[in-house]
XYZ file of C-alpha atoms in Angstrom:
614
model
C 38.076 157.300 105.264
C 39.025 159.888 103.183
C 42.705 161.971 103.495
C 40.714 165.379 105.230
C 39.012 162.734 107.575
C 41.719 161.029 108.122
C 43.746 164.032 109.092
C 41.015 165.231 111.314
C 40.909 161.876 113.649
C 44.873 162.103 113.541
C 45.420 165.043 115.197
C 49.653 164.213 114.493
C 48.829 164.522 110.827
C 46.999 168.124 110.859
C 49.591 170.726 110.377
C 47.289 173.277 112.443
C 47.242 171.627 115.403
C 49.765 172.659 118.210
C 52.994 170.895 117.793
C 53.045 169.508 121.338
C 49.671 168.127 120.856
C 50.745 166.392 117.768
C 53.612 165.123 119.691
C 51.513 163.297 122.616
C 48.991 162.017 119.519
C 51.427 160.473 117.906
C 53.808 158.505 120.509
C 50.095 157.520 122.128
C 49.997 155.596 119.226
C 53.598 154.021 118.931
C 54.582 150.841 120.342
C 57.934 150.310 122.159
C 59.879 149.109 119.027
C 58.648 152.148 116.481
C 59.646 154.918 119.835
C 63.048 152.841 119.940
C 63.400 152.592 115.986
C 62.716 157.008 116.347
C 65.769 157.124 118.688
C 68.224 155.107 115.983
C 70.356 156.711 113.421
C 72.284 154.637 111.060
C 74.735 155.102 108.453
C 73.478 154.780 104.229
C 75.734 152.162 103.517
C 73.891 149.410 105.403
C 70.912 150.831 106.047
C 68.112 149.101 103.947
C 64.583 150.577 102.667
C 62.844 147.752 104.472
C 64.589 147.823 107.750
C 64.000 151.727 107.416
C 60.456 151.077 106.906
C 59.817 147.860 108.943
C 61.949 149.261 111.823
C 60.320 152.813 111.726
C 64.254 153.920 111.892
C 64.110 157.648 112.937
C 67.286 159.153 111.013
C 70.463 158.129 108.615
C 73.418 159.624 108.466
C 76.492 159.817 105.648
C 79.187 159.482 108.110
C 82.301 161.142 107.561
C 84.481 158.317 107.601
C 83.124 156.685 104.675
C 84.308 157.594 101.145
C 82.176 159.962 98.707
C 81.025 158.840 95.782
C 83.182 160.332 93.309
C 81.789 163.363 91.738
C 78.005 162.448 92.245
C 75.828 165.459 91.862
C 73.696 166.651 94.448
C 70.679 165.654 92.666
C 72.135 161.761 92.989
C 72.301 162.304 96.879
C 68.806 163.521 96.580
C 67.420 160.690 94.179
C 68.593 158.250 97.176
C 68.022 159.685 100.506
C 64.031 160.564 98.714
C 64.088 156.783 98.226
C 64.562 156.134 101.798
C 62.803 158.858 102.651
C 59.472 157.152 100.654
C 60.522 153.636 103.344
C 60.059 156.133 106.200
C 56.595 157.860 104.646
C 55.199 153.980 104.203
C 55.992 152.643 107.370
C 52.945 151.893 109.920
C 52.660 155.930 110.989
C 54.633 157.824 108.223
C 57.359 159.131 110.062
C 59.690 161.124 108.225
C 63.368 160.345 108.576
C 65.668 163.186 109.493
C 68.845 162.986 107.432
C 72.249 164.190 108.773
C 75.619 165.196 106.937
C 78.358 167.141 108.886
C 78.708 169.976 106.416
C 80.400 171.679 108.731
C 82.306 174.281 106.223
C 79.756 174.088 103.491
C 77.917 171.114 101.973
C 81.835 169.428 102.279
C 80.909 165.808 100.942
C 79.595 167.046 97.959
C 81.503 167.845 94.508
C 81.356 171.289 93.246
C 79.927 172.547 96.656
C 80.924 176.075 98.301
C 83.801 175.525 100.443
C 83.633 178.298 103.388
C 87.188 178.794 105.829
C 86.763 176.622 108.290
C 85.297 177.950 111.847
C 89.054 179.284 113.318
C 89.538 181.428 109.743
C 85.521 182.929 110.666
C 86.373 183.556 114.410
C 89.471 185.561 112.727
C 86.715 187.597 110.949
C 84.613 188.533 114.562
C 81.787 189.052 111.928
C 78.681 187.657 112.995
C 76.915 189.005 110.094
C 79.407 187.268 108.121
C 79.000 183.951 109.844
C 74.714 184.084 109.458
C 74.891 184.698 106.014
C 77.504 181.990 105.234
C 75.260 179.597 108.096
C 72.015 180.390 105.666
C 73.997 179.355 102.302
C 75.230 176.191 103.492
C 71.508 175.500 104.408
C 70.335 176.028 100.968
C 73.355 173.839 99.475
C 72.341 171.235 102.286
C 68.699 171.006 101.874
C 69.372 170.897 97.767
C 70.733 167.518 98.160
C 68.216 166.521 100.296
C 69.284 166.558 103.820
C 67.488 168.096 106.239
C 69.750 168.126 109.403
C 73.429 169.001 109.870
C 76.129 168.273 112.414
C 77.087 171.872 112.810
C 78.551 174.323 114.028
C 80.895 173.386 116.497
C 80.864 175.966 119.522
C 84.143 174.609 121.579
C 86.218 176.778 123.016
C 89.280 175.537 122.013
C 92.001 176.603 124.474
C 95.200 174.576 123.525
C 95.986 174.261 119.451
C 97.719 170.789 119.915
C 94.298 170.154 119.712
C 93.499 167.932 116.450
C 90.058 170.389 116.206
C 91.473 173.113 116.750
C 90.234 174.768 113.531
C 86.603 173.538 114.180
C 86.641 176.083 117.005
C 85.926 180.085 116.326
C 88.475 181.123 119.090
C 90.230 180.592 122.446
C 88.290 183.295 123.599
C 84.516 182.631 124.861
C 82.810 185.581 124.063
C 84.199 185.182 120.116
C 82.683 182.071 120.212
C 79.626 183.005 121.523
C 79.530 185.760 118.862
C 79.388 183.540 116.233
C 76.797 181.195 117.328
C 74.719 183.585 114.795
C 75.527 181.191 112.027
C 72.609 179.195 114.019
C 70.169 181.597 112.493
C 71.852 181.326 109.494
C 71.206 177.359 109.012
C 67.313 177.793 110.825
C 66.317 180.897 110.686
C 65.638 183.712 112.938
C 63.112 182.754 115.399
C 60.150 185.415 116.294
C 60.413 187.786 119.074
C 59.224 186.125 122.113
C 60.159 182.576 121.350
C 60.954 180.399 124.389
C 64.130 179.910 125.041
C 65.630 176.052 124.723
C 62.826 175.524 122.124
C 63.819 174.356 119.169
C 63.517 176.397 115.436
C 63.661 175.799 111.707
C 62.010 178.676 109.862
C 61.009 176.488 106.555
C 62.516 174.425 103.512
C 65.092 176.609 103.018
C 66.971 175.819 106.273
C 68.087 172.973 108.418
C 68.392 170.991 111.689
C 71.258 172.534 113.427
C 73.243 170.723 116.089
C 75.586 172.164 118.394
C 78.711 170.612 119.459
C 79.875 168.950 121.322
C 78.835 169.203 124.576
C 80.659 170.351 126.648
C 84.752 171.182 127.324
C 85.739 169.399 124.260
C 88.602 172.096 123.435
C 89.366 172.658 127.240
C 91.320 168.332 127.232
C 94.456 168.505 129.149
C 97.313 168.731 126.555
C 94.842 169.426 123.806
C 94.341 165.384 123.347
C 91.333 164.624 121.058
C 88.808 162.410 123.332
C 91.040 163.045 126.143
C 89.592 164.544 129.917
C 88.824 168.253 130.952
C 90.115 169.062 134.500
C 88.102 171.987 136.068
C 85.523 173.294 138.096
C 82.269 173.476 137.514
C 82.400 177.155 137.518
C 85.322 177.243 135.210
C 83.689 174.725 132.654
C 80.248 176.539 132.816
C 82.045 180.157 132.161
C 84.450 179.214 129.722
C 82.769 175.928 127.924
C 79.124 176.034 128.483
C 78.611 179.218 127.899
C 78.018 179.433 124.454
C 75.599 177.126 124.350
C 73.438 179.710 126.143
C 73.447 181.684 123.263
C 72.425 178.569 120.768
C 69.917 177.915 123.058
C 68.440 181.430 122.444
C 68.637 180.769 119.044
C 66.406 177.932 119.058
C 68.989 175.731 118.435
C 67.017 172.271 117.746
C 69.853 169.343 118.327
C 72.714 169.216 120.411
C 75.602 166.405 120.174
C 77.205 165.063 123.221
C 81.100 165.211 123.140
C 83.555 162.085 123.388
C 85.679 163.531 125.845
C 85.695 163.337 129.419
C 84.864 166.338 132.397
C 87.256 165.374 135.357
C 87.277 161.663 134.458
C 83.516 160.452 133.577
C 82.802 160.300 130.030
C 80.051 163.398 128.345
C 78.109 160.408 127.310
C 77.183 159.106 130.304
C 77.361 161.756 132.576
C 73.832 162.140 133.666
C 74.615 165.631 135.533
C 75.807 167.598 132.535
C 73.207 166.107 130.127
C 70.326 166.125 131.934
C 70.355 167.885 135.131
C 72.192 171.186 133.356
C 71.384 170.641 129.849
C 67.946 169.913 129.532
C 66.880 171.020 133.690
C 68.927 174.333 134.780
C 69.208 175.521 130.376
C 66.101 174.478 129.452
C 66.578 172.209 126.664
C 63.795 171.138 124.529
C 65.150 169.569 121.333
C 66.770 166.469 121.131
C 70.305 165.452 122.132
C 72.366 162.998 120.080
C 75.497 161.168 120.351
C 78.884 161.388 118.143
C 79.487 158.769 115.606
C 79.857 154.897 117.484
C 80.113 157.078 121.124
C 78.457 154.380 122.695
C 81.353 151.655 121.830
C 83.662 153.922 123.839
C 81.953 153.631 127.053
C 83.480 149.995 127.169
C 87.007 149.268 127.122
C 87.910 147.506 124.593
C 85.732 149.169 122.650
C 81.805 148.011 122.015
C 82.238 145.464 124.290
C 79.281 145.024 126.848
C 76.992 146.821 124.582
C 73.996 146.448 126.407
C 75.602 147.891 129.317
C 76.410 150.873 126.969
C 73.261 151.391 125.763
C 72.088 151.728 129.467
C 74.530 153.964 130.778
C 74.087 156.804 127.855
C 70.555 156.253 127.564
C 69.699 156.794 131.348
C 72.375 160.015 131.581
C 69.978 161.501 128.587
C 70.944 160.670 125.091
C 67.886 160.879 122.854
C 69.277 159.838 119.889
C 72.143 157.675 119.095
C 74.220 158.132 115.850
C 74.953 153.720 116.143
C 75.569 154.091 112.894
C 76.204 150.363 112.275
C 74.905 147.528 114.584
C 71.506 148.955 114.693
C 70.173 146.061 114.702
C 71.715 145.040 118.274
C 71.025 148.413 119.496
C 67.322 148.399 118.979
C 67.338 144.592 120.248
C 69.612 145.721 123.472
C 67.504 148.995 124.232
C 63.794 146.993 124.034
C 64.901 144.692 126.452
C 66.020 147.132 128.743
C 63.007 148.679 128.762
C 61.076 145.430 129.267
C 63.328 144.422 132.407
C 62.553 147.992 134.101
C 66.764 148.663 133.530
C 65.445 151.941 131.834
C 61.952 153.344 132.346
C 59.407 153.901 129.897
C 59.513 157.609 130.816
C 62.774 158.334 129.697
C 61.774 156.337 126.342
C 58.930 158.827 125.844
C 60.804 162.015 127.030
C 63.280 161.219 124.218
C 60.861 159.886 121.546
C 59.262 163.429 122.358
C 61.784 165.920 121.831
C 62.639 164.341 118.232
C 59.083 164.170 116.875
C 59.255 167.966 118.412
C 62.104 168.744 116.082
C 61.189 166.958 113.207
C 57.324 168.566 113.345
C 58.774 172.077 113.913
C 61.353 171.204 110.810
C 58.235 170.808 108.684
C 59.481 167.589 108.044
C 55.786 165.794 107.717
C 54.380 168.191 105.507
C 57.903 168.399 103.205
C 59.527 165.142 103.659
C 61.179 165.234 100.103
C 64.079 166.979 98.741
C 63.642 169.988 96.641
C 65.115 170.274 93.705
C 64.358 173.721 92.500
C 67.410 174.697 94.929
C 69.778 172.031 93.299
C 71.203 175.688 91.329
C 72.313 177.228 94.808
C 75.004 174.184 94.832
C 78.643 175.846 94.218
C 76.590 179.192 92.821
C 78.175 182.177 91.978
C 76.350 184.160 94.895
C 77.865 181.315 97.129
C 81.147 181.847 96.278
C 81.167 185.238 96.489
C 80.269 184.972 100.054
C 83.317 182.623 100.480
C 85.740 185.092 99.346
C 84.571 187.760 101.183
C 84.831 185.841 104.664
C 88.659 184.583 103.015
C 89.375 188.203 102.826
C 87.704 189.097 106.226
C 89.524 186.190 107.763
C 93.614 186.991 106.243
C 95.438 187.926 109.430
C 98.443 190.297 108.852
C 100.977 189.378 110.921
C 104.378 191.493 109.459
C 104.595 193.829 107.015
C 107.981 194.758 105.578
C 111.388 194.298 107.668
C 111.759 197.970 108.411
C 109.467 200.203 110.336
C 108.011 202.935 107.516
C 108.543 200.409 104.757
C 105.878 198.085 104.191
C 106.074 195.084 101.758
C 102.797 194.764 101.114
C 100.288 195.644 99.260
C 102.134 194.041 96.013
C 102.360 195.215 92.683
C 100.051 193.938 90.235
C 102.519 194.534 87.566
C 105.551 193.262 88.817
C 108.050 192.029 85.859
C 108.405 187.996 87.489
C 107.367 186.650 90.168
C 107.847 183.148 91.533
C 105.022 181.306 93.253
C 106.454 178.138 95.785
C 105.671 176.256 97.664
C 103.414 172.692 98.892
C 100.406 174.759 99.445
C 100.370 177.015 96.683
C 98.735 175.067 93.906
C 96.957 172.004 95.928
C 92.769 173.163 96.715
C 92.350 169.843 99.113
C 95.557 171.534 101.604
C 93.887 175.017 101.190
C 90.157 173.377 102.425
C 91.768 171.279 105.181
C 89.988 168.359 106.744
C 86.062 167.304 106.486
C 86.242 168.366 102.610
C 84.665 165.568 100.677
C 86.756 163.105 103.099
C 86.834 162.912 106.820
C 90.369 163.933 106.643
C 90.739 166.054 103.769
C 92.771 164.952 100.751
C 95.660 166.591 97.890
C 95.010 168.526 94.690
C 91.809 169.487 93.272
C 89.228 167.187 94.745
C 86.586 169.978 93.803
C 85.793 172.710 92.309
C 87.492 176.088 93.201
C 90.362 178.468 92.791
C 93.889 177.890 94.315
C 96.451 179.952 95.756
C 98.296 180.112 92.157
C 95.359 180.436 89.876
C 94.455 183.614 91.791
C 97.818 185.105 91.226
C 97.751 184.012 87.454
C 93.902 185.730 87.428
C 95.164 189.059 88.620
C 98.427 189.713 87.733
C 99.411 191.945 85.457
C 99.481 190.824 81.030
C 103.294 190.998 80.928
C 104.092 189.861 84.567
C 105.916 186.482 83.901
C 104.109 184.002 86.963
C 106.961 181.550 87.257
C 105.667 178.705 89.465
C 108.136 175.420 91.410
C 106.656 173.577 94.216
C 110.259 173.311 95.590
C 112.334 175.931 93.367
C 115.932 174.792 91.766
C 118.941 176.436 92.445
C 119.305 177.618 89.099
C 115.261 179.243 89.464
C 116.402 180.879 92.701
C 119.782 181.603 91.540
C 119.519 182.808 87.784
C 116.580 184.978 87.665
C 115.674 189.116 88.937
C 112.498 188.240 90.607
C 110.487 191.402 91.887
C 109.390 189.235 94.707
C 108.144 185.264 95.854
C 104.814 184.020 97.121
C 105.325 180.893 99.335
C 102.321 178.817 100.542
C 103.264 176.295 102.959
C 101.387 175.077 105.927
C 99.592 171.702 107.085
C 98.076 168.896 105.669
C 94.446 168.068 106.132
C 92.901 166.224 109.146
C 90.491 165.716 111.245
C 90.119 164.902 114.995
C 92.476 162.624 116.563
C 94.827 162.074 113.430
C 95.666 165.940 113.833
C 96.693 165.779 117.636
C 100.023 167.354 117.343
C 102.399 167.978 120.275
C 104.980 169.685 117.621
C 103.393 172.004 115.775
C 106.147 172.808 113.144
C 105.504 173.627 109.535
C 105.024 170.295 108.177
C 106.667 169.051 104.358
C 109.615 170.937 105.312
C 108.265 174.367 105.376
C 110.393 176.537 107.171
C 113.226 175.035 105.014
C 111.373 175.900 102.263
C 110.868 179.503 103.636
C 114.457 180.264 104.568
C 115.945 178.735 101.229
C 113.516 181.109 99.358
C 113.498 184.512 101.623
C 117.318 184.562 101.544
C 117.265 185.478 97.961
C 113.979 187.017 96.932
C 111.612 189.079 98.866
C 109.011 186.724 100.085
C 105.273 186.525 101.381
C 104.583 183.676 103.264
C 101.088 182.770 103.155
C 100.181 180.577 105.841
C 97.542 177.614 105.373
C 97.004 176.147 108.784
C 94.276 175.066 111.088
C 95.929 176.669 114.137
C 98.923 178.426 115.337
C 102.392 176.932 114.602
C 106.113 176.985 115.731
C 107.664 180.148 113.530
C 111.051 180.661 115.100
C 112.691 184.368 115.501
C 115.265 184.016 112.957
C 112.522 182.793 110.359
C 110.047 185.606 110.857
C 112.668 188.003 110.725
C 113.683 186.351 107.310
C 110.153 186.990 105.649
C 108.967 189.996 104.250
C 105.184 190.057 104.920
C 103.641 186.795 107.020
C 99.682 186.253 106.130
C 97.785 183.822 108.199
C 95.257 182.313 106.112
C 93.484 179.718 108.378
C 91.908 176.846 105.921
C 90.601 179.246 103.258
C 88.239 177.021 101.300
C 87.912 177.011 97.488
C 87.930 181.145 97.101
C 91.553 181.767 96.616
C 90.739 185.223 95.070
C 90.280 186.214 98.457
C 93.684 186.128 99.369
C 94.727 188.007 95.941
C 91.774 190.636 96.627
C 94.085 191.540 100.310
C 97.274 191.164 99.156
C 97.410 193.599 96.586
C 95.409 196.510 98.298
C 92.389 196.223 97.020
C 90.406 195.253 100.297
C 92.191 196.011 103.573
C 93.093 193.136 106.105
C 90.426 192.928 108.864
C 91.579 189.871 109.965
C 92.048 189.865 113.888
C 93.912 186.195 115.785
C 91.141 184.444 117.387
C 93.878 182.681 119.765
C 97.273 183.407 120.878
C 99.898 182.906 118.861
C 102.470 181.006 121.136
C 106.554 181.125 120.992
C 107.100 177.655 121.533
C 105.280 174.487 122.268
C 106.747 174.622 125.859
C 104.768 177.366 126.760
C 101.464 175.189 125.848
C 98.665 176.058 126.738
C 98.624 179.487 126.870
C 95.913 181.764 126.366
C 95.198 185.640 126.972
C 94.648 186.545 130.963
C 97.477 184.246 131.887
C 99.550 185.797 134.370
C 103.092 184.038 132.408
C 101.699 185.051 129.440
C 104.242 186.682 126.517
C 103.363 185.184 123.036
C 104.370 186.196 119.697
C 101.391 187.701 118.695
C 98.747 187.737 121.299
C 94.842 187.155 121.014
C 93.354 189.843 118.641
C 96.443 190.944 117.147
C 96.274 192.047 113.439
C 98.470 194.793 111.167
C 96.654 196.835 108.321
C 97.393 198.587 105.722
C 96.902 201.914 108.172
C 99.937 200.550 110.079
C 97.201 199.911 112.935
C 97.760 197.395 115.812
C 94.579 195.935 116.347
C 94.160 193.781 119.791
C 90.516 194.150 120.544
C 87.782 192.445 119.222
């Protein structure tokens, strides 16, 4: 038989037929360990080519926690996921693999990759035009290495910023968030007029998987604990939480990831109500839905303990796909005899084995299965970060402006005579990108390629301006010198997730110290490099000159100089209230006790304008 016959009596192979005839072709001709193999993800480093192939394995991941390879190209990430990608293509029925990678601020693993401000710094921006382009970059820098899916964006509504992902989320506010589900398009596509909503989208091999996470109420935990349990309603959750989703849906969102955290005590990945009844019944959901990273070891306490009965709990409330990403092996073994015994029915097999073939055949993933490396030049590209520094500038929130009323402090003076730069954030790119940059949790100092806080200074300032730079200035610096004015960068250190729970919320490495030392002798900017809103007492504001919230900028620090000296204007609006102290936590616009120190939407420009409305 040759290939056109052979496509012809296979209808799954013909790229003309209609995708949900492919789909019934093809798991007609599966048996119960290749539909089980399709609902198993598992991590790169112990994942095998002929376990990939003999097990028909239906997607890898390179899971956060696990360190990068030091300053590997893209094209080595695409030289090895192609090679397991060829395992997939030779098992029994050719099934592509989907690949997965949380670049969830720009391809984030990778060396010399664009670094975008994280989600909070793009809710400060309100611009959803802003947010699709970026969404249709990181796609390009994505699918250059390879990868064809990606754990992004995350759509929680995050409404206390104790929370450890608090800067994963656009806003407090629902209707920001919702707003800037448009970087969807961005990473599929725009999906044709008429397009059913809940079905899922990828325009071509320029774009990605999406995923949309995590579902749902993960910013809504009581005290903002990571994992921890959302009290509410169901009307509150679905107005508040859920809603965005609504609009990914719309989008054609194709995958959407099941949170860790609890709704009023029973775990997101087993609660059969919110996952299937809502999810895929009342919303219409027709991609696939996949679990966080080892989610089903927490349904057990301790954790992965009674495995099997794991594996049956989040499998019968609706999880299609399970990230394992390690004992694969026992999950495929534990799932198969489930099914066997009757404990889960063949029908929910096939209903999940279904909605990822659908995905992967409307990804184009069985006709283009390989990398591409004609887009391995988008990777850290000028165009790129371009676009990052224009959403750093859009994203700068102006929160003072000169002590006095009539006098404003900034913009600054290109051709100032000295001018000291200080401070623990001012020269270190890993603390201006934050967490999930090439690490789960971030690291210190210039583990890629950008510009920092300082070299954008040095880059603009004017030929005889002397840039006098101290991480922690001497007495004799701030004593001895005439300085026209000081730039301090101080603000947190990356994390991610639970390790950034934070009941505190001070400015960490002695920051305010830092601050006060410095703004009782020069005239200071304080440039701000945080994930989230933090403690900034009266007397401490009061000491500053000008007070810029930068969010977690990325690797464009000319953004920040393009502001600062006038020659963009700050558009930069808060995307949650600023809070007095942690007492008052949570707090969030509408609340009838309500008095922050900046509230939601607040933002100064150069026009001396208030703005408070998004």
């Amino acid at each position: 038989m040759n290939q056109v016959e052979e496509t012809m009596s296979y209808v799954y192979k013909n790229p003309n037929a209609p995708i949900e005839d492919r789909i019934k072709d093809l798991v007609s001709r599966m048996t119960l360990q290749e539909k089980v193999g399709q609902m198993t993800q598992i991590e790169l480093c112990v994942a095998t080519l002929d376990d990939v192939r003999n097990l028909s394995i239906g997607s890898m991941v390179s899971g956060g926690g696990k360190e990068p390879l030091e300053k590997a190209m893209a094209s080595d990430w695409a030289e090895t996921i192609d090679r397991f990608q060829q395992a997939a293509v030779d098992s029994r029925l050719g099934i592509p693999l989907a690949y997965g990678i949380d670049a969830v601020h720009g391809n984030n693993r990778f060396y010399g990759a664009t670094i975008f401000p994280h989600n909070i710094g793009l809710g400060a921006t309100g611009d959803a035009d802003l947010a699709q382009r970026i969404g249709a970059a990181v796609a390009l820098e994505v699918r250059a290495s390879g990868i064809h899916f990606n754990f992004a964006p995350c759509v929680a509504v995050c409404r206390d910023p104790r929370w450890g992902r608090c800067y994963e989320s656009f806003s407090e506010d629902t209707n920001i968030v919702r707003k800037m589900t448009s970087i969807i398009t961005g990473l599929q596509g725009q999906p044709p007029v008429g397009h059913s909503k809940g079905y899922p989208f990828v325009a071509g091999r320029y774009n990605v998987i999406a995923c949309a996470k995590h579902f749902v109420g993960d910013g809504g935990t009581e005290k903002g604990i990571n994992e921890g349990n959302t009290i509410s309603s169901y009307n509150e959750l679905e107005s508040i939480h859920m809603a965005p989703y609504l609009d990914c849906l719309y989008k054609g969102v194709s995958t959407v990831m099941a949170s860790y955290s609890s709704w009023n005590g029973c775990k997101l990945h087993a609660h059969h109500f919110l996952l299937t009844e809502i999810l895929k019944g009342k919303l219409g959901f027709k991609g696939f839905l996949i679990s966080d990273w080892k989610a089903l070891d927490r349904l057990s306490e301790p954790r992965g303990s009674n495995y099997r009965r794991c594996v049956y709990t989040a499998i019968n409330a609706g999880i299609d796909m399970v990230m394992v990403p390690y004992r694969y092996k026992q999950f495929i073994e534990d799932l198969i005899s489930l099914v066997e015994s009757g404990e889960i029915q063949m029908t929910r097999i096939d209903d999940a084995v279904e909605r990822i073939l659908r995905v992967k055949f409307v990804a184009g993933l069985f006709e283009y299965p390989f990398s591409d490396r004609s887009l391995l030049d988008t990777i850290g590209c000028k165009l790129h970060r371009e676009l990052a520094r224009e959403a750093v500038r859009k994203s700068l929130v102006l929160l003072k402006n000169g002590k006095n009323p009539g006098k404003p402090f900034l913009p600054l003076e290109k051709n100032a005579e000295r001018v000291l730069i200080a401070g623990t954030h001012a020269n270190n790119l890993g603390y201006q990108c934050g967490g999930w940059t090439r690490y789960w949790q971030g690291s210190s100092g210039r583990i890629t390629t950008g510009t920092t806080i300082l070299d954008a200074f040095r880059e603009v300032m004017g030929e005889k301006t002397e840039v006098i730079y101290e991480k922690y200035p001497s007495p004799n610096t701030l004593s001895g010198q005439n300085f026209s004015f000081a730039i301090v960068g101080v603000g947190e250190e990356p994390y991610a997730e639970s390790a950034g729970d934070n009941s505190e919320l001070v400015i960490p490495l002695n920051g305010s110290e830092l601050i006060s030392t410095i703004a009782d002798r020069i005239p200071t900017l304080v440039i701000l490099i945080s994930g989230r809103p933090l403690v900034i007492e009266p007397l401490l504001l009061e000491k500053m000159d000008a007070l810029v919230a930068a969010w977690l900028p990325g690797t464009e620090g000319r953004g920040i100089t393009d502001v600062v000296f006038g020659d963009y204007e700050f558009e930069g609006r808060l995307p949650m209230t600023w809070f007095r102290t942690t007492e008052e936590l949570p707090i969030n616009k509408g609340d009838n006790s309500c008095d922050p120190l900046f509230p939601l939407g607040f933002g100064l420009t150069y026009k001396k304008e208030n703005l408070q409305s998004k």
